[in-house]
Coordinates of C-alpha atoms in Angstrom, one line a residue:
X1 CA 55.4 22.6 48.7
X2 CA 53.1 23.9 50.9
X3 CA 48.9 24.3 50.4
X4 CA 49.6 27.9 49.9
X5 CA 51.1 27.9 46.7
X6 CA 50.0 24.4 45.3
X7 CA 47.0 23.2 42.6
X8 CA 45.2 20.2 43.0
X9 CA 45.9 18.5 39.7
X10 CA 50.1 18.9 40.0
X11 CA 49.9 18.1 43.7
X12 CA 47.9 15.0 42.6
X13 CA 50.5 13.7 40.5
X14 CA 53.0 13.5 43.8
X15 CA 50.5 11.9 45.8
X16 CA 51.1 8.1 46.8
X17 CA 47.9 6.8 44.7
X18 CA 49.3 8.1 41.5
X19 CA 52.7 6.9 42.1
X20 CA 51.3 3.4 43.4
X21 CA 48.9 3.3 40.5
X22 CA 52.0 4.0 38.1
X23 CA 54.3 1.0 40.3
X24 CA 51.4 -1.6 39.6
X25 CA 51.1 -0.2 35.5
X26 CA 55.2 -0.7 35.4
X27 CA 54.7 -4.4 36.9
X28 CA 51.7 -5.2 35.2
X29 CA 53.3 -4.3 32.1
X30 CA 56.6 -6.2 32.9
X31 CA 54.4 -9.5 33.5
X32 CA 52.7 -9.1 30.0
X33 CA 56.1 -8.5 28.6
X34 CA 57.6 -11.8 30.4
X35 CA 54.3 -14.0 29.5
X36 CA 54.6 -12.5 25.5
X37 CA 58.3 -13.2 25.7
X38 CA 58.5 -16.3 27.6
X39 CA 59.0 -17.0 31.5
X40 CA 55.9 -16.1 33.2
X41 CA 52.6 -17.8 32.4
X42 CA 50.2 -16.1 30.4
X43 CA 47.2 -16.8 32.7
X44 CA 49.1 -15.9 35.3
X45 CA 49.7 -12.7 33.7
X46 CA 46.2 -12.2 33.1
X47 CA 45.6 -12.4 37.2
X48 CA 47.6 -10.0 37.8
X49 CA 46.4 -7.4 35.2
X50 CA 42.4 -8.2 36.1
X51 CA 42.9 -8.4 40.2
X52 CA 46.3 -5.2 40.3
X53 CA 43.4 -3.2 38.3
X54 CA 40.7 -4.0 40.7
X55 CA 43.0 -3.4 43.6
X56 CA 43.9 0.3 42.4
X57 CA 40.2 0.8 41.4
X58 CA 39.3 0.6 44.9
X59 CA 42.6 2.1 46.3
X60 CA 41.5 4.2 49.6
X61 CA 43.2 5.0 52.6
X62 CA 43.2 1.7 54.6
X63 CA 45.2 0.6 51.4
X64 CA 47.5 3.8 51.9
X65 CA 47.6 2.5 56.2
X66 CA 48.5 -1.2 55.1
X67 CA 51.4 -0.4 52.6
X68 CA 53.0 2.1 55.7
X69 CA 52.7 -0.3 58.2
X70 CA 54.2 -3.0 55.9
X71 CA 57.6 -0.6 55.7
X72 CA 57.4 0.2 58.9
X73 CA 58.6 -3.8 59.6
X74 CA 60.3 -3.9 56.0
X75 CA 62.0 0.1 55.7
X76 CA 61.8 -0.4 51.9
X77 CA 59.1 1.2 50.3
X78 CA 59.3 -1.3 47.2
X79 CA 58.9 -4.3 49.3
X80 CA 56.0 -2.8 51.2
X81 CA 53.9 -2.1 47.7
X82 CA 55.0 -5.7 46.3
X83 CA 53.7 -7.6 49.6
X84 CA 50.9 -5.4 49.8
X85 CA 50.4 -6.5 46.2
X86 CA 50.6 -9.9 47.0
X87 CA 48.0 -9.9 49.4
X88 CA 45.4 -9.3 46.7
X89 CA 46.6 -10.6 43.7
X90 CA 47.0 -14.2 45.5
X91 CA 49.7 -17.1 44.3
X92 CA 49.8 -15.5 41.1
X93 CA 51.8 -13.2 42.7
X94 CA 55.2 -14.9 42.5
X95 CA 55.4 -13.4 39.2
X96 CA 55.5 -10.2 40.0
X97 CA 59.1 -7.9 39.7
X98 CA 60.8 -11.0 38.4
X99 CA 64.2 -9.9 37.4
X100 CA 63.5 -7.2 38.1
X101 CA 64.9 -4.1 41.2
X102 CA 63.6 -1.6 43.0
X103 CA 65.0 1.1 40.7
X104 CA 63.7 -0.8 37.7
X105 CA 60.1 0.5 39.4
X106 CA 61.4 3.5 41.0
X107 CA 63.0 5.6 38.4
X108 CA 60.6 4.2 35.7
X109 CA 58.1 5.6 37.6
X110 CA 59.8 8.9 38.2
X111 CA 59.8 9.3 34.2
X112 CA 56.5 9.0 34.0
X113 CA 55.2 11.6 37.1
X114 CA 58.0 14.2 35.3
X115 CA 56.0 13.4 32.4
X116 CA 52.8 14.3 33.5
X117 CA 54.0 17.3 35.4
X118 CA 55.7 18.6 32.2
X119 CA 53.0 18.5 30.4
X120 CA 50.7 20.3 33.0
X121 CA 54.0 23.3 32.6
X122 CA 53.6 23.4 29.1
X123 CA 50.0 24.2 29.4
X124 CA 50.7 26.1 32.1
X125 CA 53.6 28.5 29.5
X126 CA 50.7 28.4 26.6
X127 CA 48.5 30.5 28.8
X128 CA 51.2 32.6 29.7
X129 CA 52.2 33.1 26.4
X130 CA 48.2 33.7 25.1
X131 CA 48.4 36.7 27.8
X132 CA 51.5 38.5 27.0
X133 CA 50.8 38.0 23.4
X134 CA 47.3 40.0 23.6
X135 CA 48.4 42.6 25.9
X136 CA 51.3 43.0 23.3
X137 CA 49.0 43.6 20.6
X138 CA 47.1 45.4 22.3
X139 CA 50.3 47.5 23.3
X140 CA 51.7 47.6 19.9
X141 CA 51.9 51.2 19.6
X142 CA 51.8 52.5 23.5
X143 CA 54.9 54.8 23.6
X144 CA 56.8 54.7 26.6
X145 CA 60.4 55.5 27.7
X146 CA 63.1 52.7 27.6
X147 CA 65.3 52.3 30.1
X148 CA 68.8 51.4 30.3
X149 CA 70.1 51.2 34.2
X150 CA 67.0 52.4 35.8
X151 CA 67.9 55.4 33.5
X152 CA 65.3 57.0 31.1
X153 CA 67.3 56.4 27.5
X154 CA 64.7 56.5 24.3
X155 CA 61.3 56.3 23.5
X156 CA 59.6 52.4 22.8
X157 CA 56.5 50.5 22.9
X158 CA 55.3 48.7 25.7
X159 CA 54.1 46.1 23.5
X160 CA 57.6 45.8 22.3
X161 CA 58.9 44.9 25.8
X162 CA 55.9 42.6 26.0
X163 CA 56.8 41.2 22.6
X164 CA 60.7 40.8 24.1
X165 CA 58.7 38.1 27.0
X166 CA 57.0 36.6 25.1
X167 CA 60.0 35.3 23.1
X168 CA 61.6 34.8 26.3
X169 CA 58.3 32.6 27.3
X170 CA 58.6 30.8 23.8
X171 CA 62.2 30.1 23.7
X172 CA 61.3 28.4 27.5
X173 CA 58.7 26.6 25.9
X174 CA 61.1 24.9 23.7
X175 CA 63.3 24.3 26.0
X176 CA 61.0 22.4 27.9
X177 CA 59.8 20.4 25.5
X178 CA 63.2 19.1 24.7
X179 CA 63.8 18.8 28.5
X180 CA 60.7 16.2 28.2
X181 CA 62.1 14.1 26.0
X182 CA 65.4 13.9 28.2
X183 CA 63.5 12.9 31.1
X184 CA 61.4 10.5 29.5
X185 CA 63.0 7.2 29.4
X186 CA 62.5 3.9 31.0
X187 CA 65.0 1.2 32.6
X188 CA 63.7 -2.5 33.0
X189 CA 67.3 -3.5 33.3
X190 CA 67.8 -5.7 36.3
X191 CA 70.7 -5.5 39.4
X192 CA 73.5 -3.1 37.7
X193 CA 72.0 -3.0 34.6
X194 CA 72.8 -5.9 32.8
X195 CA 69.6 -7.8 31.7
X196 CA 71.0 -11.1 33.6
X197 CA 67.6 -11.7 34.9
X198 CA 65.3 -9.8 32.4
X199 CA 65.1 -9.6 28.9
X200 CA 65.8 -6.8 26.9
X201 CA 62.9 -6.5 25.2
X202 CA 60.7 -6.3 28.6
X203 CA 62.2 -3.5 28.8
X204 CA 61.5 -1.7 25.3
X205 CA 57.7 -3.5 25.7
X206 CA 57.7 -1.6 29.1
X207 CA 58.5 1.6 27.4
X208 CA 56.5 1.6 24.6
X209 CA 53.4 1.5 26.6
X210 CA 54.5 4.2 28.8
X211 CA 55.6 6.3 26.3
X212 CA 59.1 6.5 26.8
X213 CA 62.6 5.3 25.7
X214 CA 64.5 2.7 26.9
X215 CA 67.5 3.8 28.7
X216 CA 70.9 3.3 26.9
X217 CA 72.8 1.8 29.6
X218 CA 70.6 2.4 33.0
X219 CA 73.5 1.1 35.5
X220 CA 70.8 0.1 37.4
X221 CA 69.5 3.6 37.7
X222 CA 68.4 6.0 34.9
X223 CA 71.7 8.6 34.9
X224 CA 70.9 11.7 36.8
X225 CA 72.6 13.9 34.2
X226 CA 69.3 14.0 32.7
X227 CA 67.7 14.8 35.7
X228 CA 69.7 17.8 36.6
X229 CA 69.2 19.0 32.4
X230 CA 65.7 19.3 33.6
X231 CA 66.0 21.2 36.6
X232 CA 68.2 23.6 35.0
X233 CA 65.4 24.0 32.7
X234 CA 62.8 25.0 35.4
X235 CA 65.2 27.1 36.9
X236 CA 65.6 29.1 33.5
X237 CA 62.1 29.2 33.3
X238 CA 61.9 30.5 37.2
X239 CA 64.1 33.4 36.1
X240 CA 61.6 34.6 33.0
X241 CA 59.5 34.6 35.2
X242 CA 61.2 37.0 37.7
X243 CA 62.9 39.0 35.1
X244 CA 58.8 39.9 34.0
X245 CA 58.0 40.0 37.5
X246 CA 60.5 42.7 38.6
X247 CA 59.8 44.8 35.3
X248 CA 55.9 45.0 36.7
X249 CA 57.2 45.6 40.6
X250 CA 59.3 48.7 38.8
X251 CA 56.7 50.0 36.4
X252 CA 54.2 50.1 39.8
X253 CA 56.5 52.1 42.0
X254 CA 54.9 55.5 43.1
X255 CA 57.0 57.8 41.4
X256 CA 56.8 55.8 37.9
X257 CA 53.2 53.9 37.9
X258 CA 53.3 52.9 34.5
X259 CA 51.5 50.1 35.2
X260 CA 50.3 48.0 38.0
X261 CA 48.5 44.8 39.4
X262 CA 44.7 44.7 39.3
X263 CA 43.5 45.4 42.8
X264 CA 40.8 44.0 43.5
X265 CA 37.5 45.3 45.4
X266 CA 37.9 44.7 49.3
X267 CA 41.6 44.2 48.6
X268 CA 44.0 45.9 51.7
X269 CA 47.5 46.7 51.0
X270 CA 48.7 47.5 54.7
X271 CA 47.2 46.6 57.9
X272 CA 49.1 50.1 59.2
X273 CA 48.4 52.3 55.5
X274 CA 45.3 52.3 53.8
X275 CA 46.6 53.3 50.7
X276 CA 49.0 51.1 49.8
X277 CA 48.8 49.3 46.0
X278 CA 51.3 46.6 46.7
X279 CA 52.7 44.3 44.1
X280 CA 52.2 41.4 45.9
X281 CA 52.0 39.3 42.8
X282 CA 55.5 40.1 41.2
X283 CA 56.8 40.3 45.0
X284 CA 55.5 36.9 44.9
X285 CA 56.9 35.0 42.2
X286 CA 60.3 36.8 42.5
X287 CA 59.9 34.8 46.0
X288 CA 58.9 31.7 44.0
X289 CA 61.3 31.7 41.1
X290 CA 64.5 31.6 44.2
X291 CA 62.7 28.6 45.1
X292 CA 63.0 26.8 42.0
X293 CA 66.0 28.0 41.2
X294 CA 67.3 26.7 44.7
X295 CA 67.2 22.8 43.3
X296 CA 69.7 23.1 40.8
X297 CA 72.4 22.4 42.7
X298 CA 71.0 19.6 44.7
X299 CA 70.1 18.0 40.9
X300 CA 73.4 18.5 39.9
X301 CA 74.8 16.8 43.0
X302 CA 72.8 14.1 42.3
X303 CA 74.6 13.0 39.0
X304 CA 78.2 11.9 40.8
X305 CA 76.3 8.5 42.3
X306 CA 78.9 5.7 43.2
X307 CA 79.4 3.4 40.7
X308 CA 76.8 1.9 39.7
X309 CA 74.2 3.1 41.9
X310 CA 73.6 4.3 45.4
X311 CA 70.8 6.5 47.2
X312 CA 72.1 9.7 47.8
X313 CA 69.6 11.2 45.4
X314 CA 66.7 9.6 46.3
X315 CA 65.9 11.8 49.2
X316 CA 66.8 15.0 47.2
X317 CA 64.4 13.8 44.7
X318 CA 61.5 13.0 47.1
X319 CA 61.5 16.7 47.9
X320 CA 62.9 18.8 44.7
X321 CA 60.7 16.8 42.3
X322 CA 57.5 17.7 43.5
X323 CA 58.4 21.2 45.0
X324 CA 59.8 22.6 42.0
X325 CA 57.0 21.6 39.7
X326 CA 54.0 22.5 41.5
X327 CA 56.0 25.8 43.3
X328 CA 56.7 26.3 39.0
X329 CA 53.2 25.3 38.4
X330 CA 51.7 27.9 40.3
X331 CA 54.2 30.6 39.5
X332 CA 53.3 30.5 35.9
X333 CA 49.4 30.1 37.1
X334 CA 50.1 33.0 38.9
X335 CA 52.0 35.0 36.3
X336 CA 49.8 34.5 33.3
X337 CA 46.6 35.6 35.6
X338 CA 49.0 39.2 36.4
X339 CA 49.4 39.9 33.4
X340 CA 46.0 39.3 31.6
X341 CA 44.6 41.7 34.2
X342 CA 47.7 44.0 34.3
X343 CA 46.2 47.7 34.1
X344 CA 48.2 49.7 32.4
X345 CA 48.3 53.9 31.9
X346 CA 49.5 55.0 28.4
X347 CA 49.0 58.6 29.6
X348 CA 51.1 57.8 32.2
X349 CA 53.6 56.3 30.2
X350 CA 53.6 59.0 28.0
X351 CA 54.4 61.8 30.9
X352 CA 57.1 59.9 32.0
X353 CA 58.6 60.2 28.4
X354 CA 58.6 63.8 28.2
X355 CA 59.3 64.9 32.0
X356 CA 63.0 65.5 30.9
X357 CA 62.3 68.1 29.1
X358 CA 63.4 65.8 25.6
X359 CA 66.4 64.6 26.3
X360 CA 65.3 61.1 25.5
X361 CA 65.7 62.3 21.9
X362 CA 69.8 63.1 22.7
X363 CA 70.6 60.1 20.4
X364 CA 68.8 60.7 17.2
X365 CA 69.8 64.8 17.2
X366 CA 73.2 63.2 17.4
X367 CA 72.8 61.6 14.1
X368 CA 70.6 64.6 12.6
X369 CA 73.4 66.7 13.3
X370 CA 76.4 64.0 11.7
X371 CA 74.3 63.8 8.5
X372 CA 73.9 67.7 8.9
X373 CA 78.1 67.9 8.3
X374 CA 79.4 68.4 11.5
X375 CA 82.0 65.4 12.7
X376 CA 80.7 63.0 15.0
X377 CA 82.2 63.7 17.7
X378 CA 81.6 67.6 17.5
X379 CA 77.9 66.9 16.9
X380 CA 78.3 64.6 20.6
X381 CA 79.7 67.2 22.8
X382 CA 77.0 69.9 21.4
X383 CA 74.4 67.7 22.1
X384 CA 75.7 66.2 25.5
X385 CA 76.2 70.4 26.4
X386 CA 72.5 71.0 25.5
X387 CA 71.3 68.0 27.4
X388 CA 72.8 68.9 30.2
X389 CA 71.6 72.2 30.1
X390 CA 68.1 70.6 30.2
X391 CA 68.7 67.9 32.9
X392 CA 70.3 69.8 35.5
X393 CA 67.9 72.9 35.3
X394 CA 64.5 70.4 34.9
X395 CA 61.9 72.0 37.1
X396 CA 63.4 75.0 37.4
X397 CA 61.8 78.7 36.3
X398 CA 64.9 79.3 34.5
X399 CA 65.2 76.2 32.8
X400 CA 64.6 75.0 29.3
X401 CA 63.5 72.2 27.0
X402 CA 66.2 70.2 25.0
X403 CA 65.2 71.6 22.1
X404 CA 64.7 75.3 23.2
X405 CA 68.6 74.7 24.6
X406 CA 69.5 73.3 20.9
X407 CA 67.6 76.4 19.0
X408 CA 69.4 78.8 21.0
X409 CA 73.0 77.3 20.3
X410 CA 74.8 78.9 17.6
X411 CA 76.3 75.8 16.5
X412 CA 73.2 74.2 15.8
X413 CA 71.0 77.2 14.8
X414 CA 71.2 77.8 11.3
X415 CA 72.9 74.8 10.2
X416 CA 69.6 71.8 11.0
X417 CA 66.7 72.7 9.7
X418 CA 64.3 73.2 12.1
X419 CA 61.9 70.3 10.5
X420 CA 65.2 68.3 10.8
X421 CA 65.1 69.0 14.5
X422 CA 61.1 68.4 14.6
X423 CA 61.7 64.7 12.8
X424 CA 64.8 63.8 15.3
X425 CA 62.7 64.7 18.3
X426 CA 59.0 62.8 17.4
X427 CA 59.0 59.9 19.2
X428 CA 57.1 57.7 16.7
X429 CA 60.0 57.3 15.1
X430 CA 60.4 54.4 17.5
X431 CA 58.1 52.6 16.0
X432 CA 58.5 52.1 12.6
X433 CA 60.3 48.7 12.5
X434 CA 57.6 47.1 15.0
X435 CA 56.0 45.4 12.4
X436 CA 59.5 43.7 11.6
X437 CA 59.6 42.7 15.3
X438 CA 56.1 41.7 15.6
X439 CA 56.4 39.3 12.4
X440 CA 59.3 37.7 13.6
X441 CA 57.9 36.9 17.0
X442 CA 54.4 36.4 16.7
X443 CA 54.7 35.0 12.9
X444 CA 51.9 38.4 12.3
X445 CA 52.4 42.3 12.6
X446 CA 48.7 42.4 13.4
X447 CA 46.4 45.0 12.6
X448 CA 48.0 48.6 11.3
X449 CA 48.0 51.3 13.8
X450 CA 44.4 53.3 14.0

């Protein structure tokens, strides 16, 4: 991923220290594994613990130079670390990897990087989730227009809509978590899987202290089913994160401004208009969340490996695993910063309601009318007439509101009430099950309206 859209701490768990510092922890481990269970001295094991520790203590970028130059003669990346390893631990060395192949280290490791980077998303969705769920609160009773099609079609809260992400968010979380435990598993299995040259137990030792599970059968190489479960997962993610994004990119368009993206002082727009309000932020992250979305199919391609094992997936690896979880990371950085300084215009929100005349009302005069006696679909076509009316006359000197149109039809004058027709047409009425929706949500309703 490029600088542009990457933080420090997720770039820093791609970078070759971390992933050098994690191949000497998996060795390390494996030798105090073999010296508990028999086969490798314990002193031996002991060297390569105190000097390995000392070595990626004072790991620096002549270490970095030596291990590139070594697989620039060896072209195995492995092999490179392992003599470069040698070269400080000293004869104790010959103990290192023993049984052991490259994918014993390499997909091991892998576990353990997704690990860390999941964790760093999860934090990353617990402050997205803290946002939406104050704004919704906050929102609880903001009345604004729902919208079915881009069409205006009844009256809702916006902290209802926020309420409906923050579900979404939560239900990601989840899924996330259990995405985590997929990916986290360990193979210490040896050529093709079979434990010829490494005991079993190295393996669940191994694990243990890495906080994984041993693989079930490893083939050599952890099974990339799992790995493509996880990508799926971001790119699920990716798309909550869009579908929020393109509701704020709607609510800021000119002829709606609902709500918008804090602009901030000095800010420009345009380099050509000076008083453009972009939404650069949601144009952003639908950008991102394509991105992310883009690896699934290379992860799932990645599953049909031949036989046992081959390569095809390492290089889609090297690039999809850290560019879809720092490209996430800083989408749902990104996102929960939006919308914790989203400014939003009830009054706004409110004008757009009534500025069809009341027509957003159409459904619930339906059903005043059917509990008034007249048949269904009677009551329909008098309503549909009178809304009409009202839409295709809006703005005109002649025209009327809906409910000017209904008092003046014979079919509906004298037979509702007119404190029928006030009830049917108060848009509050929207509201009255929010603290059902809250509660089963949030787990609260929150404090009663003021």
């Amino acid at each position: 991923m490029v600088p542009r859209y990457t933080r420090p701490a997720m770039a820093a768990i791609w970078a070759p220290e971390n992933r050098y510092r994690i191949w000497f922890e998996i060795e390390a481990l494996a030798c105090e594994a073999m010296a508990q269970y028999g086969g490798v001295p314990a002193e031996a094991a002991r060297v390569v613990r105190e000097k390995g520790d000392a070595a990626m203590a004072a790991f620096s970028q002549a270490d970095l130079d030596r291990i590139d130059e070594i697989e620039a003669e060896t072209r195995h990346d492995v092999i490179a670390f392992l003599t470069w390893l040698a070269e400080k631990i000293g004869p104790e060395s010959r103990f290192v990897h023993l049984g052991m192949t490259s994918s014993d280290v390499l997909d091991t490791c892998l576990s353990v990087q997704l690990v860390q980077a999941t964790d760093m998303l999860l934090a990353d969705l617990d402050a997205v989730l803290e946002a939406l769920k104050r704004r919704a609160f906050e929102h609880k009773y903001t009345l604004t227009i729902g919208r079915s099609h881009a069409i205006h079609a009844e009256p809702t809260s916006f902290g209802l809509k926020l309420a409906g992400h923050y579900a979404e968010f939560a239900r990601n979380r989840e899924r996330l978590v259990r995405a985590r435990a997929e990916i986290a598993t360990c193979a210490i299995s040896g050529a093709v899987g079979t434990y010829a040259h490494v005991d079993p137990r190295v393996e669940t030792f191994v694990a243990e202290k890495l906080g994984l599970e041993p693989e079930g059968v490893s083939t050599q190489v952890i099974p990339r089913d799992r790995h493509a479960a996880y990508f799926c997962t971001l790119a699920v993610i990716a798309s909550g994160i869009e579908r929020l994004a393109v509701e704020v990119r709607h609510l800021q368009r000119s002829e709606v401004r609902e709500a918008e993206e804090f602009f901030h002082p000095g800010q420009k727009g345009s380099s050509a208009m000076p008083h453009k309000r972009n939404p650069v932020l949601s144009e952003n992250l639908t950008g991102l969340a394509r991105l992310v979305r883009a690896h699934v199919i290379p992860a799932l391609e990645n599953v049909a490996l031949w036989h046992e094992r081959d390569i095809s997936h390492s290089s889609v690896e090297r690039n999809i695993c850290p560019d879809g979880t720092i490209g996430l990371d800083f989408a749902l950085a990104r996102l929960a910063g939006m919308m914790d300084k989203l400014v939003v215009y009830p009054d706004r929100m409110l004008a757009n309601l009534e500025s069809l005349g009341g027509v957003v009302h159409s459904g619930e005069v339906l059903l005043a009318l059917a509990r008034a006696g007249i048949l269904r679909e009677d009551a329909y076509r008098i309503v549909q007439r009178n809304a009409m009316a009202t839409w295709t006359r809006l703005g005109e000197p002649d025209g009327r509101t809906f409910r000017e149109n209904l008092d003046a039809d014979p079919e509906v004058a004298g037979r509702v009430p007119a404190e029928v027709l006030d009830a049917a047409m108060n848009s509050d009425a929207h509201l009255g099950a929010l603290d059902h929706s809250f509660t089963r949500v949030f787990g609260e309703a929150g404090p009663a309206r003021g």
